[in-house]
Structure formats: structure tokens, C-alpha cells
Amino acid sequence: MSSFDLSAISNSLPFLLEGLALSLMLTAVAMAGGLILGLLIAILRLSRLRLIAGLAALYVNGFRAVPLILVIFWFYFLVPLALGRPVGALYSVLVAFVMFEGAYYSEIMRAGLQSVRSGQWQAAKASGLSYLQTVRLVALPQALRKMAPLMVTQGVILFQDTALVYVVSLNDFMTSVTIVANNTNRPVEMYVFAALVYLLICLTGNAVASSLKHVRAIA
Amino acid sequence: MTKTEMIKVDKLSKSFGQLQVLKDCSLTVRQGEVVVICGPSGSGKSTFVKCINGIEEFQDGQVTIDGVSLGFRGREAAKMRARIGMVFQHFELYPHLTVLENICLAPIHVLKRTRDEAEARARKLLNRVGLADKESVYPAQLSGGQQQRIAIVRALAMDPVAMLFDEPTSALDPEMIGEVLAVMLELAREGMTMIVVTHEMGFAKAAADRMVFMDKGSIIEIGETKRFFEAPNSERARLFLSRILAH
């Protein structure tokens, strides 16, 4: 085996970038969808109605109890069954990720909403704002500021988790790296490269998270 | 007295589980009247005022505001709450909004005023409390006294029929108490109907028409201010006054 050879990376760069694009796209969609779904579930979970709060808790605990890989399998086989037609690996994976992340983001949101002082809720209530107006105008903006760093961290974990989509034959970044490593017989170079990319994403995420902490300190 | 009854509380009772925190509390406040509620800590004063605008729920009794009975849930209850201004011990300004946004939030979203209308009214009120230059700063950049004056303005911006104050100066440094009391005194002189929970007996003597003394969740006595301070009816009130006025 010759010394460290970077040509394996440069030669398959378009293929690797395609994998990276899929991973980033999955992360973006799952973050956006997970945030919206998570917020909805968090609000339901804080409901006074026990049944609604209970169902929301069941959802969250259910998804948190099983590994993501199982959820991906489920939706791969379940979504086509439910719809009566094949939807393809990508769509089933998108649904799986959004549902799964929704459970995790709802816990972050719930903690955020609950961390808003009771006096703030009382002040909003006293001024005649409705419960949903209070959430939207008073509690959520404060909760999001507090929770933004955590949500970014969750996004970084999510990016790493996209590697699991290989189980339904999708080429995410990690899968592309593995394929190139096998084809070129250059596993050392490829896996070092992969580690560097993950490190870069993680550092970027951390930088964003800490800058958000700073924003929070001002406001 | 021919003035109308603005706030009527009838036999209000509230418990947290086994613990009864308010017992058969009744109080009628006429339009333009200033009532100060005093009593030892833990006597239920704060809970009582929070029941008056329904932000604390109670199990028994009835509250009537300007002839309309108060509920807890739904749009009607929210509308009722919006008619009573409330000032809290810890100000409770919204930290993510500027002073002007704090004041305009409820007028815009509850009263459905236009932003221009709401801001014009807010600026007028800010001017009155001497804080016109602070409209675009965030609450954290203000002193406690300034925050509480803004909180009063925020309540006044809703054009309330009455104002409730829950220990408005208890969280303030001594040198800032005066500026907040001055604003409240001016409000009282302008004829605002007010219920004030406070330990500031100087303010009570200067502004209150009547005094309410509470202890252990009950209203022990209600009396004209002058008479209450000179000769309270109950032994408990006498004891309380002697302690609080001693220093």
C-alpha cells in the first residue's frame, strides 16, 4: 500500500458531493419538519386535557424508545402499505426522520416553554391574550432563544444519523464514502476524509450554537 | 354614595387541594375608589387580587366587574381580564420585546388597534411617566423602578376600568420606590379605580379611601383609611399595624 493518496477523493468528488447533498437535505427537511411537528406535540403535551396530553406523551415516548433504524424500516414498509402504492425510499425516509425528530424536538420545546416564568404567562393572561396568543407572542420567542443552542446540537446529531439510510439503499454521505473506499481500495484516506467532513459540520454547528447563546444573552 | 359598583367580590373561596387559601372573601369597590389591602405575608392578599381578574381560578364565590360576571375560560373571560389592568411584583415585562412593543402587544392583539394607534397612545403614556426616551430599549437595560413604571403604562394602554397592583414596590430598591408610588398616587387622584396590595403604609394613608386587612385567607376587617389607622376594630389588625408602623 502506497502512502496517503488523495486522488481517490478528488476522482470521486462529484459522487461524494451527491452523498453529502442528500445528507444535508435530509438534515434540513428533518430539522424544519421536526421543529414544526415538535412544537405542535409540545403544545398538545402541555394541554390541560389529560387525554390529549397523554396521547402526545405516548407519541414522544414511543419514538424515543425505539432506535431510528427501526423507524426507518417501519416507514419504508408501512408508508407504501398505508398509501396503497410505492413511494420510494427517499420519501419514506423523509417521513421517518420528520416523525422521529419531532419527538426529540418536542421535548426540547416543552422544556423551553416550561422554563418561561409563570409570571410571564400570568401577565399575558391578565392582558387578555388567549392561550395560543401567549404561546406565540410571549412564551415561544423566549423559549426559542433559550433552546436554540440545544436545537442546533440536535441538528448535528441528526446529520450524523442520516448515515442510517443505507439500510434502504440510499446513498448518503457515509454510504458514498464506503462505496468509494471499497472500489478504490483506499479506506484510510476515505475514512479520514469522512471524519474531517463530520468534524467540520460539527464545529460549524457548535459555532452557530454558541453565537445563538450570545444573542440570547443580549435580549 | 351614588357611584356605581365597579368590582364586586362575593364570598370567594379558593383551595389548593386540602389547603384553603381564601375563605369567604367579599369586597365591593366603587368606581374611582382606591382600596389598599394589607396583612401579614401568607395571608392570601396576592392570591385574592389574582382571583379578581381570573388569572387564578377559584372554586366558590363570584366576581362581577362593571356588572358582568367573571369566567375563567374562553374569549369572554379573556375580554373581561383585558378590562382590568394588572401590575405585578416582579414587573413581568416581556424580555424579548422593546418597551414600545411591550406596551403595544395587547392593544394590537386583544383590542385589535392598529399599530399606529397603539404606538401613539403608548408614547403619550410614556411621556406621562417621564420615560419617553426609553421606547426602543429592552427591559433588561432599565432599572427596577423604570421597569415597574413601564409595566404600569403597559396596563394603562389597555384603557382599563380598574387597576390591580400586587405588591408593586416589594421587589424594588428603596430609592426607586418613590418614583413608582408617585405614578400610582397620580393615577389615584385622576380617579382610577384601584386595588393595591402593599406594605407602603405612607401610600395607603395618602391614597386609599378604604383599607382591607387580611389574615390567614380571610378578610378580617374593612374600614375607612383614617379610622383604620387610628383605631382598627380587630386585635389582629392592631397588632399588625403596631409591628409595621414601629419602624
Coordinates of C-alpha atoms in Angstrom, one line a residue:
Chain A
M1 CA 0.0 0.0 0.0
S2 CA 1.5 3.3 -1.1
S3 CA 1.5 6.4 1.1
F4 CA -1.5 8.7 1.7
D5 CA -3.2 9.2 -1.7
L6 CA -5.7 12.0 -2.1
S7 CA -6.6 11.1 -5.7
A8 CA -9.2 8.6 -4.6
I9 CA -11.1 11.6 -3.0
S10 CA -10.7 14.0 -5.9
N11 CA -11.6 11.4 -8.5
S12 CA -14.9 10.6 -6.9
L13 CA -15.7 14.1 -5.7
P14 CA -19.0 14.5 -7.6
F15 CA -20.2 11.2 -6.3
L16 CA -19.2 12.1 -2.7
L17 CA -20.8 15.6 -3.0
E18 CA -24.0 13.9 -4.2
G19 CA -24.0 11.8 -1.0
L20 CA -23.2 14.9 1.1
A21 CA -26.1 16.8 -0.6
L22 CA -28.5 14.0 0.3
S23 CA -27.4 14.0 3.9
L24 CA -27.7 17.8 4.2
M25 CA -31.1 17.8 2.5
L26 CA -32.3 15.1 4.9
T27 CA -31.0 17.1 7.8
A28 CA -32.6 20.3 6.6
V29 CA -36.0 18.7 6.0
A30 CA -36.0 16.7 9.2
M31 CA -35.0 19.8 11.2
A32 CA -37.7 22.0 9.7
G33 CA -40.4 19.4 9.8
G34 CA -39.3 18.1 13.2
L35 CA -39.4 21.7 14.6
I36 CA -42.9 22.3 13.4
L37 CA -44.2 18.8 14.5
G38 CA -42.2 19.1 17.7
L39 CA -43.8 22.4 18.6
L40 CA -47.3 21.1 17.9
I41 CA -46.7 18.0 20.1
A42 CA -45.1 20.1 22.8
I43 CA -48.3 22.3 22.9
L44 CA -50.5 19.2 23.0
R45 CA -48.4 17.7 25.8
L46 CA -48.8 20.8 27.9
S47 CA -52.6 20.7 27.4
R48 CA -54.9 20.6 30.4
L49 CA -56.8 17.8 28.8
R50 CA -55.3 14.6 30.1
L51 CA -56.3 12.5 27.1
I52 CA -54.6 14.9 24.6
A53 CA -51.5 15.3 26.9
G54 CA -51.4 11.5 27.3
L55 CA -51.5 10.8 23.6
A56 CA -48.7 13.3 22.9
A57 CA -46.6 11.7 25.7
L58 CA -47.3 8.3 24.1
Y59 CA -46.0 9.6 20.8
V60 CA -42.9 11.1 22.3
N61 CA -42.0 8.1 24.5
G62 CA -42.9 5.6 21.7
F63 CA -40.5 7.2 19.2
R64 CA -37.8 7.7 21.8
A65 CA -38.0 4.1 22.9
V66 CA -37.1 2.6 19.5
P67 CA -33.8 3.1 17.5
L68 CA -34.0 5.4 14.5
I69 CA -33.0 2.5 12.2
L70 CA -36.2 0.6 13.2
V71 CA -38.3 3.7 12.5
I72 CA -36.7 4.0 9.0
F73 CA -37.6 0.3 8.4
W74 CA -41.1 0.8 9.6
F75 CA -41.9 3.7 7.3
Y76 CA -40.1 2.0 4.4
F77 CA -42.6 -0.9 4.6
L78 CA -45.5 1.0 6.2
V79 CA -46.0 4.1 4.1
P80 CA -46.5 2.2 0.8
L81 CA -48.9 -0.1 2.6
A82 CA -50.9 2.8 4.0
L83 CA -51.0 4.7 0.7
G84 CA -51.5 1.5 -1.4
R85 CA -48.7 2.4 -3.7
P86 CA -44.9 2.5 -3.6
V87 CA -43.4 5.9 -2.6
G88 CA -39.7 5.2 -2.9
A89 CA -37.0 5.0 -0.3
L90 CA -36.4 8.8 -0.2
Y91 CA -40.0 9.8 0.8
S92 CA -40.4 7.1 3.3
V93 CA -37.1 8.1 4.9
L94 CA -38.1 11.8 5.0
V95 CA -41.3 10.9 6.8
A96 CA -39.4 8.7 9.2
F97 CA -36.9 11.4 10.0
V98 CA -39.5 14.1 10.5
M99 CA -41.6 11.9 12.8
F100 CA -38.6 10.8 14.8
E101 CA -37.1 14.2 15.1
G102 CA -40.5 15.6 16.0
A103 CA -40.4 13.5 19.2
Y104 CA -37.0 14.8 20.2
Y105 CA -37.7 18.5 19.3
S106 CA -40.9 18.4 21.2
E107 CA -39.0 17.5 24.3
I108 CA -36.7 20.5 23.8
M109 CA -39.6 22.8 23.1
R110 CA -41.5 21.6 26.1
A111 CA -38.6 22.2 28.3
G112 CA -38.2 25.7 26.7
L113 CA -41.9 26.6 27.2
Q114 CA -41.9 25.3 30.8
S115 CA -38.8 27.4 31.6
V116 CA -40.7 30.6 30.8
R117 CA -41.6 32.1 34.3
S118 CA -45.2 31.7 35.4
G119 CA -45.4 35.4 35.9
Q120 CA -44.9 35.9 32.2
W121 CA -47.9 33.6 31.5
Q122 CA -49.9 35.5 34.1
A123 CA -49.0 38.9 32.7
A124 CA -50.1 37.8 29.2
K125 CA -53.3 36.2 30.5
A126 CA -54.1 39.3 32.6
S127 CA -53.8 41.5 29.5
G128 CA -56.4 39.4 27.7
L129 CA -54.2 37.4 25.4
S130 CA -55.5 33.9 24.6
Y131 CA -53.5 30.8 25.5
L132 CA -52.3 30.4 21.9
Q133 CA -51.5 34.1 21.5
T134 CA -49.5 33.8 24.7
V135 CA -47.6 30.8 23.4
R136 CA -46.9 32.5 20.0
L137 CA -46.2 36.1 21.2
V138 CA -44.7 35.7 24.7
A139 CA -43.6 32.2 25.6
L140 CA -42.3 30.8 22.3
P141 CA -40.0 33.6 21.4
Q142 CA -38.4 33.3 24.9
A143 CA -38.3 29.5 24.7
L144 CA -36.7 29.5 21.2
R145 CA -33.9 31.9 22.3
K146 CA -33.1 29.7 25.3
M147 CA -33.4 26.4 23.4
A148 CA -31.7 27.4 20.1
P149 CA -28.3 26.1 21.1
L150 CA -29.8 22.7 22.0
M151 CA -31.7 22.6 18.8
V152 CA -28.6 23.2 16.7
T153 CA -26.8 20.4 18.7
Q154 CA -29.7 18.1 17.9
G155 CA -29.3 19.1 14.2
V156 CA -25.6 18.0 14.3
I157 CA -26.7 14.6 15.8
L158 CA -29.3 14.4 13.1
F159 CA -26.7 14.9 10.4
Q160 CA -24.7 12.0 11.8
D161 CA -27.9 9.9 11.9
T162 CA -28.5 10.3 8.2
A163 CA -25.8 7.6 7.7
L164 CA -28.5 5.1 8.7
V165 CA -30.4 5.5 5.4
Y166 CA -28.1 3.0 3.8
V167 CA -30.5 0.3 5.1
V168 CA -33.0 1.3 2.5
S169 CA -30.3 1.6 -0.2
L170 CA -30.0 5.4 -0.2
N171 CA -26.6 6.9 -0.8
D172 CA -26.0 9.4 1.9
F173 CA -22.6 10.9 2.6
M174 CA -21.3 8.0 4.7
T175 CA -22.5 5.3 2.3
S176 CA -20.9 7.1 -0.6
V177 CA -17.6 7.2 1.3
T178 CA -17.8 3.5 2.0
I179 CA -18.6 2.7 -1.7
V180 CA -15.6 4.8 -2.8
A181 CA -13.4 3.2 -0.1
N182 CA -14.2 -0.3 -1.4
N183 CA -13.9 0.5 -5.1
T184 CA -10.6 2.3 -4.8
N185 CA -9.2 0.2 -2.0
R186 CA -8.3 3.4 -0.2
P187 CA -10.2 3.0 3.1
V188 CA -7.7 5.0 5.2
E189 CA -7.9 8.1 3.1
M190 CA -11.6 7.9 2.7
Y191 CA -12.5 7.4 6.3
V192 CA -10.1 10.2 7.4
F193 CA -11.8 12.4 4.9
A194 CA -15.2 11.4 6.2
A195 CA -14.1 12.1 9.7
L196 CA -12.9 15.6 8.7
V197 CA -16.2 16.4 7.0
Y198 CA -18.1 15.3 10.1
L199 CA -15.8 17.3 12.3
L200 CA -16.3 20.4 10.1
I201 CA -20.1 20.1 10.2
C202 CA -19.9 19.6 14.0
L203 CA -17.6 22.6 14.5
T204 CA -19.9 24.8 12.4
G205 CA -22.9 23.7 14.4
N206 CA -21.1 24.5 17.6
A207 CA -20.1 27.9 16.4
V208 CA -23.7 28.6 15.4
A209 CA -24.9 27.3 18.8
S210 CA -22.6 29.5 20.8
S211 CA -23.3 32.6 18.7
L212 CA -27.0 31.9 19.4
K213 CA -26.2 31.7 23.1
H214 CA -24.6 35.1 22.8
V215 CA -27.7 36.6 21.1
R216 CA -29.8 35.2 23.9
A217 CA -27.6 37.0 26.5
I218 CA -28.3 40.3 24.9
A219 CA -32.0 40.1 24.5
Chain B
M1 CA -72.7 57.1 47.6
T2 CA -74.3 57.1 44.1
K3 CA -71.2 55.9 42.3
T4 CA -71.6 52.5 40.6
E5 CA -70.1 49.3 41.9
M6 CA -67.0 48.6 39.7
I7 CA -65.7 45.4 41.3
K8 CA -67.9 43.2 43.4
V9 CA -66.4 40.0 45.0
D10 CA -68.9 37.8 46.7
K11 CA -67.9 35.0 49.1
L12 CA -64.8 34.0 47.2
S13 CA -63.1 30.8 48.4
K14 CA -60.1 29.0 47.0
S15 CA -58.1 25.9 48.0
F16 CA -55.1 24.2 46.7
G17 CA -56.1 20.6 47.4
Q18 CA -56.7 20.3 51.1
L19 CA -55.2 23.7 51.9
Q20 CA -57.8 26.5 51.9
V21 CA -56.0 29.8 51.0
L22 CA -59.1 32.1 50.7
K23 CA -62.2 31.8 52.8
D24 CA -65.5 33.6 52.0
C25 CA -63.8 36.9 50.9
S26 CA -66.2 39.6 50.0
L27 CA -65.4 43.1 48.8
T28 CA -67.1 45.8 46.8
V29 CA -65.1 48.6 45.2
R30 CA -66.9 51.6 43.8
Q31 CA -65.9 53.5 40.7
G32 CA -63.0 55.8 41.4
E33 CA -62.3 54.2 44.8
V34 CA -58.8 53.3 46.0
V35 CA -58.6 50.3 48.2
V36 CA -55.4 49.1 49.9
I37 CA -55.1 45.5 51.1
C38 CA -52.7 44.8 53.8
G39 CA -51.9 41.9 56.1
P40 CA -49.1 39.6 57.1
S41 CA -47.3 37.6 54.4
G42 CA -49.0 34.4 53.5
S43 CA -52.4 35.9 54.3
G44 CA -53.7 35.4 50.8
K45 CA -53.6 39.0 49.6
S46 CA -51.8 38.2 46.3
T47 CA -54.0 35.3 45.6
F48 CA -57.1 37.4 46.3
V49 CA -56.2 40.1 43.7
K50 CA -55.2 37.4 41.2
C51 CA -58.6 35.9 41.6
I52 CA -60.3 39.2 40.9
N53 CA -59.2 39.2 37.3
G54 CA -59.4 35.5 37.0
I55 CA -55.7 34.6 36.4
E56 CA -56.0 32.4 39.5
E57 CA -59.1 30.2 39.4
F58 CA -61.3 29.8 42.5
Q59 CA -63.8 27.2 43.5
D60 CA -66.5 29.1 45.2
G61 CA -68.0 32.6 45.0
Q62 CA -68.4 35.2 42.3
V63 CA -66.6 38.2 40.9
T64 CA -68.5 40.8 39.0
I65 CA -66.7 43.5 37.0
D66 CA -68.8 46.5 35.9
G67 CA -72.0 44.4 36.2
V68 CA -70.6 41.4 34.3
S69 CA -69.8 38.1 36.0
L70 CA -66.3 36.7 35.5
G71 CA -65.5 33.4 34.0
F72 CA -62.2 31.6 33.5
R73 CA -62.0 30.2 30.0
G74 CA -62.9 31.3 26.5
R75 CA -63.0 34.6 24.7
E76 CA -65.5 36.3 27.1
A77 CA -63.3 35.6 30.1
A78 CA -60.2 37.0 28.2
K79 CA -62.2 40.1 27.3
M80 CA -63.1 40.6 30.9
R81 CA -59.5 40.3 32.0
A82 CA -58.4 42.8 29.4
R83 CA -60.6 45.4 31.1
I84 CA -58.7 45.2 34.3
G85 CA -55.0 46.3 34.3
M86 CA -52.6 44.3 36.5
V87 CA -49.2 45.3 37.8
F88 CA -47.0 42.5 39.3
Q89 CA -44.4 42.4 42.0
H90 CA -41.7 41.4 39.5
F91 CA -42.9 43.7 36.7
E92 CA -43.2 40.8 34.2
L93 CA -42.2 42.9 31.2
Y94 CA -41.6 40.6 28.2
P95 CA -37.8 40.4 28.0
H96 CA -37.7 39.8 24.2
L97 CA -39.6 42.9 23.3
T98 CA -38.7 46.6 23.4
V99 CA -40.5 48.9 25.8
L100 CA -42.8 50.1 23.0
E101 CA -43.5 46.6 21.8
N102 CA -44.3 45.5 25.4
I103 CA -46.9 48.3 25.7
C104 CA -48.4 47.7 22.3
L105 CA -48.7 43.9 22.3
A106 CA -52.1 43.6 24.0
P107 CA -53.7 46.7 22.4
I108 CA -52.8 45.3 19.0
H109 CA -53.6 41.7 19.5
V110 CA -56.5 41.9 22.0
L111 CA -58.2 45.3 21.3
K112 CA -57.3 45.0 17.6
R113 CA -56.0 48.5 17.4
T114 CA -53.7 49.5 14.5
R115 CA -50.0 49.7 15.2
D116 CA -50.1 53.5 14.7
E117 CA -52.9 54.0 17.1
A118 CA -51.4 51.7 19.7
E119 CA -48.0 53.4 19.4
A120 CA -49.4 56.9 19.6
R121 CA -51.2 56.0 22.8
A122 CA -48.1 54.3 24.2
R123 CA -45.9 57.3 23.5
K124 CA -48.4 59.6 25.2
L125 CA -48.4 57.4 28.3
L126 CA -44.6 57.0 28.3
N127 CA -44.4 60.8 28.3
R128 CA -46.6 61.0 31.3
V129 CA -44.3 58.8 33.4
G130 CA -41.2 60.5 32.1
L131 CA -39.9 57.6 30.1
A132 CA -40.4 58.8 26.5
D133 CA -36.8 58.3 25.7
K134 CA -36.8 54.6 26.6
E135 CA -39.3 53.3 24.0
S136 CA -36.8 51.3 22.0
V137 CA -34.7 49.8 24.7
Y138 CA -35.2 46.3 26.2
P139 CA -36.5 45.8 29.8
A140 CA -33.1 44.4 30.9
Q141 CA -31.5 47.7 30.2
L142 CA -33.8 49.5 32.7
S143 CA -33.7 49.9 36.4
G144 CA -36.4 48.2 38.5
G145 CA -38.3 51.5 39.1
Q146 CA -38.3 52.2 35.4
Q147 CA -39.5 48.7 34.6
Q148 CA -42.3 49.0 37.0
R149 CA -43.4 52.4 35.6
I150 CA -43.3 50.8 32.1
A151 CA -45.4 47.9 33.5
I152 CA -48.0 50.4 34.7
V153 CA -48.0 52.1 31.3
R154 CA -48.5 48.7 29.7
A155 CA -51.6 48.1 31.8
L156 CA -52.9 51.6 31.2
A157 CA -52.5 51.3 27.4
M158 CA -55.5 48.9 27.5
D159 CA -57.7 51.7 28.9
P160 CA -58.8 49.6 31.9
V161 CA -61.8 50.3 34.0
A162 CA -59.8 49.4 37.1
M163 CA -56.2 48.6 38.1
L164 CA -54.9 45.9 40.4
F165 CA -51.4 46.2 42.0
D166 CA -49.8 43.1 43.6
E167 CA -47.0 44.4 45.8
P168 CA -45.7 46.8 43.1
T169 CA -42.8 48.1 45.2
S170 CA -41.7 45.0 47.1
A171 CA -39.1 44.0 44.6
L172 CA -37.6 47.5 44.3
D173 CA -34.5 49.1 45.8
P174 CA -35.6 51.6 48.4
E175 CA -34.5 54.6 46.3
M176 CA -36.8 53.5 43.5
I177 CA -40.0 53.0 45.5
G178 CA -40.8 56.7 45.4
E179 CA -40.9 57.1 41.7
V180 CA -43.4 54.2 41.3
L181 CA -45.6 55.4 44.2
A182 CA -45.7 58.8 42.6
V183 CA -47.2 57.4 39.4
M184 CA -49.7 55.4 41.4
L185 CA -50.7 58.4 43.5
E186 CA -51.3 60.5 40.4
L187 CA -53.5 57.7 39.0
A188 CA -55.5 57.6 42.2
R189 CA -56.0 61.4 42.0
E190 CA -57.2 61.1 38.4
G191 CA -60.0 58.9 39.7
M192 CA -58.8 55.4 38.6
T193 CA -60.4 52.6 40.5
M194 CA -57.6 50.7 42.2
I195 CA -57.0 47.8 44.4
V196 CA -53.5 47.8 45.8
V197 CA -51.7 45.1 47.8
T198 CA -48.8 46.9 49.6
H199 CA -46.8 47.3 52.7
E200 CA -46.3 51.0 51.9
M201 CA -48.5 52.5 54.7
G202 CA -47.5 56.0 53.7
F203 CA -49.0 55.4 50.3
A204 CA -52.1 53.9 51.9
K205 CA -52.6 56.9 54.1
A206 CA -52.2 59.3 51.2
A207 CA -54.2 57.5 48.6
A208 CA -56.6 54.9 50.0
D209 CA -60.2 55.5 50.6
R210 CA -60.6 52.3 52.5
M211 CA -58.3 49.7 54.0
V212 CA -58.8 45.9 53.9
F213 CA -57.0 43.8 56.4
M214 CA -56.5 40.1 55.6
D215 CA -55.1 37.3 57.7
K216 CA -55.0 33.6 57.1
G217 CA -57.1 33.7 54.0
S218 CA -59.9 35.8 55.4
I219 CA -60.8 39.4 55.3
I220 CA -60.7 40.4 58.9
E221 CA -61.9 44.0 58.5
I222 CA -62.6 46.7 56.0
G223 CA -62.7 50.3 57.1
E224 CA -62.2 54.0 56.2
T225 CA -58.5 54.7 56.0
K226 CA -58.3 57.3 58.7
R227 CA -60.3 55.2 61.2
F228 CA -58.4 52.1 60.3
F229 CA -55.1 53.6 61.2
E230 CA -56.3 55.4 64.3
A231 CA -58.5 52.6 65.7
P232 CA -58.7 49.3 64.0
N233 CA -61.6 47.1 65.1
S234 CA -59.7 43.8 65.3
E235 CA -56.9 42.8 67.7
R236 CA -55.1 41.2 64.8
A237 CA -55.1 44.4 62.7
R238 CA -54.0 46.4 65.8
L239 CA -51.0 44.0 66.3
F240 CA -50.1 44.1 62.6
L241 CA -50.2 47.9 62.4
S242 CA -48.1 48.2 65.6
R243 CA -45.5 46.0 64.0
I244 CA -45.4 47.5 60.6
L245 CA -45.5 51.2 61.8
A246 CA -43.0 50.7 64.5
H247 CA -40.0 51.1 62.2

